[in-house]
């Protein structure tokens, strides 16, 4: 998927400024490239070769595929068009590792990515090394007149890779959750601690508020144009909904009360037999949840995760509240009044994933990144515990189908005044 700030822009790097020399920018992008590529490998290093080939459902991709696909992205969109001396690593790879870019050619069926045992992990490591060397060479040697355009493609490739770093984690958790031995992705992983402090609501005055990306630095095209939204007088919960609150929903028969649910949501409750959030299991008469650290008792103070839009909506109705719109969320987040806006769970909003007024996707294959998905999905805001450092942004728009539960997806409530 596509989704955040990397003016060399990840945290710890200086912001890109017009006055900086091309040579300075070469150094900045080289460091950013190496850092992001290394983070992918660091995440994969927790996993065995067997772990890295499994695909537990059509929506989730194998780790090995993620590692190769983000590499193909640089090969296809950066190296082939901009480096006449570049040699494709393996002519079979574009078919295997193109995700959804129709303009970039035919591709392997997504649900069958887990059947590709060859190329093996070592082949993919060699592919990554080949492309790493070529990208670094291009960053160092691209003519000054071409540098700005080339660095822009490097930047989007790095943000793209960061998105896949998050998916690598969410996808392997789904795979491990199918395993009766409850494997831990990282035995040292800790349950995220929510911000303490008084609960309650923060107020947003009615009126016209501007949202979208409005500054320097990177954003995805779906965060533009910066524009005005008319917002009613609304209050947003300062905190995320917790597991303890969700246990009350379960105890009150939330999953057995059709009047709380959207029709499509009630269908999923019945057909999938839903009784609790994703990865929850009743063991020895108490709720446990599959986490990156293996199976753990459900902690009441931790924000709930792995709920679908349908579940979030039903909970809000149960609580006599609503989900915030994405504009309400962004206006509140811009004033820094929300606890845990970032870093624990993406937050479902009641906003459909639609283009902002005046949005147009770019020409060419990269125009397929976001725009063509603007139907039938819902927007989530914030970021999660799996989001790479520096990838979050207040204007960031994540999006998933309303039934999706394998992301680190939670919610905060809203009420109208
Ligand atoms: Fe991708």
Short mmCIF file of C-alpha atoms and ligand atoms in Angstrom, two decimals, residues 1-2 65-66 69-70 72-73 99-101 160-161 163-164 167 369, ligand 1:
data_model
loop_
_atom_site.label_atom_id
_atom_site.label_comp_id
_atom_site.label_asym_id
_atom_site.label_seq_id
_atom_site.Cartn_x
_atom_site.Cartn_y
_atom_site.Cartn_z
CA UNK A 1 0.00 0.00 0.00
CA UNK A 2 0.96 3.43 -0.21
CA UNK A 65 7.56 -10.87 -0.77
CA UNK A 66 7.54 -7.55 1.12
CA UNK A 69 8.42 -5.91 -3.62
CA UNK A 70 9.84 -2.74 -2.04
CA UNK A 72 11.19 -3.90 -7.20
CA UNK A 73 9.58 -0.50 -6.53
CA UNK A 99 1.77 -5.53 -6.51
CA UNK A 100 -1.05 -3.65 -8.21
CA UNK A 101 0.53 -1.33 -10.79
CA UNK A 160 6.54 3.13 0.40
CA UNK A 161 9.05 0.82 2.05
CA UNK A 163 4.45 1.27 4.77
CA UNK A 164 5.51 -2.25 3.97
CA UNK A 167 2.53 -4.54 6.85
CA UNK A 369 -0.57 4.55 -5.65
FE1 LIG B 1 3.62 -1.58 -2.24
#
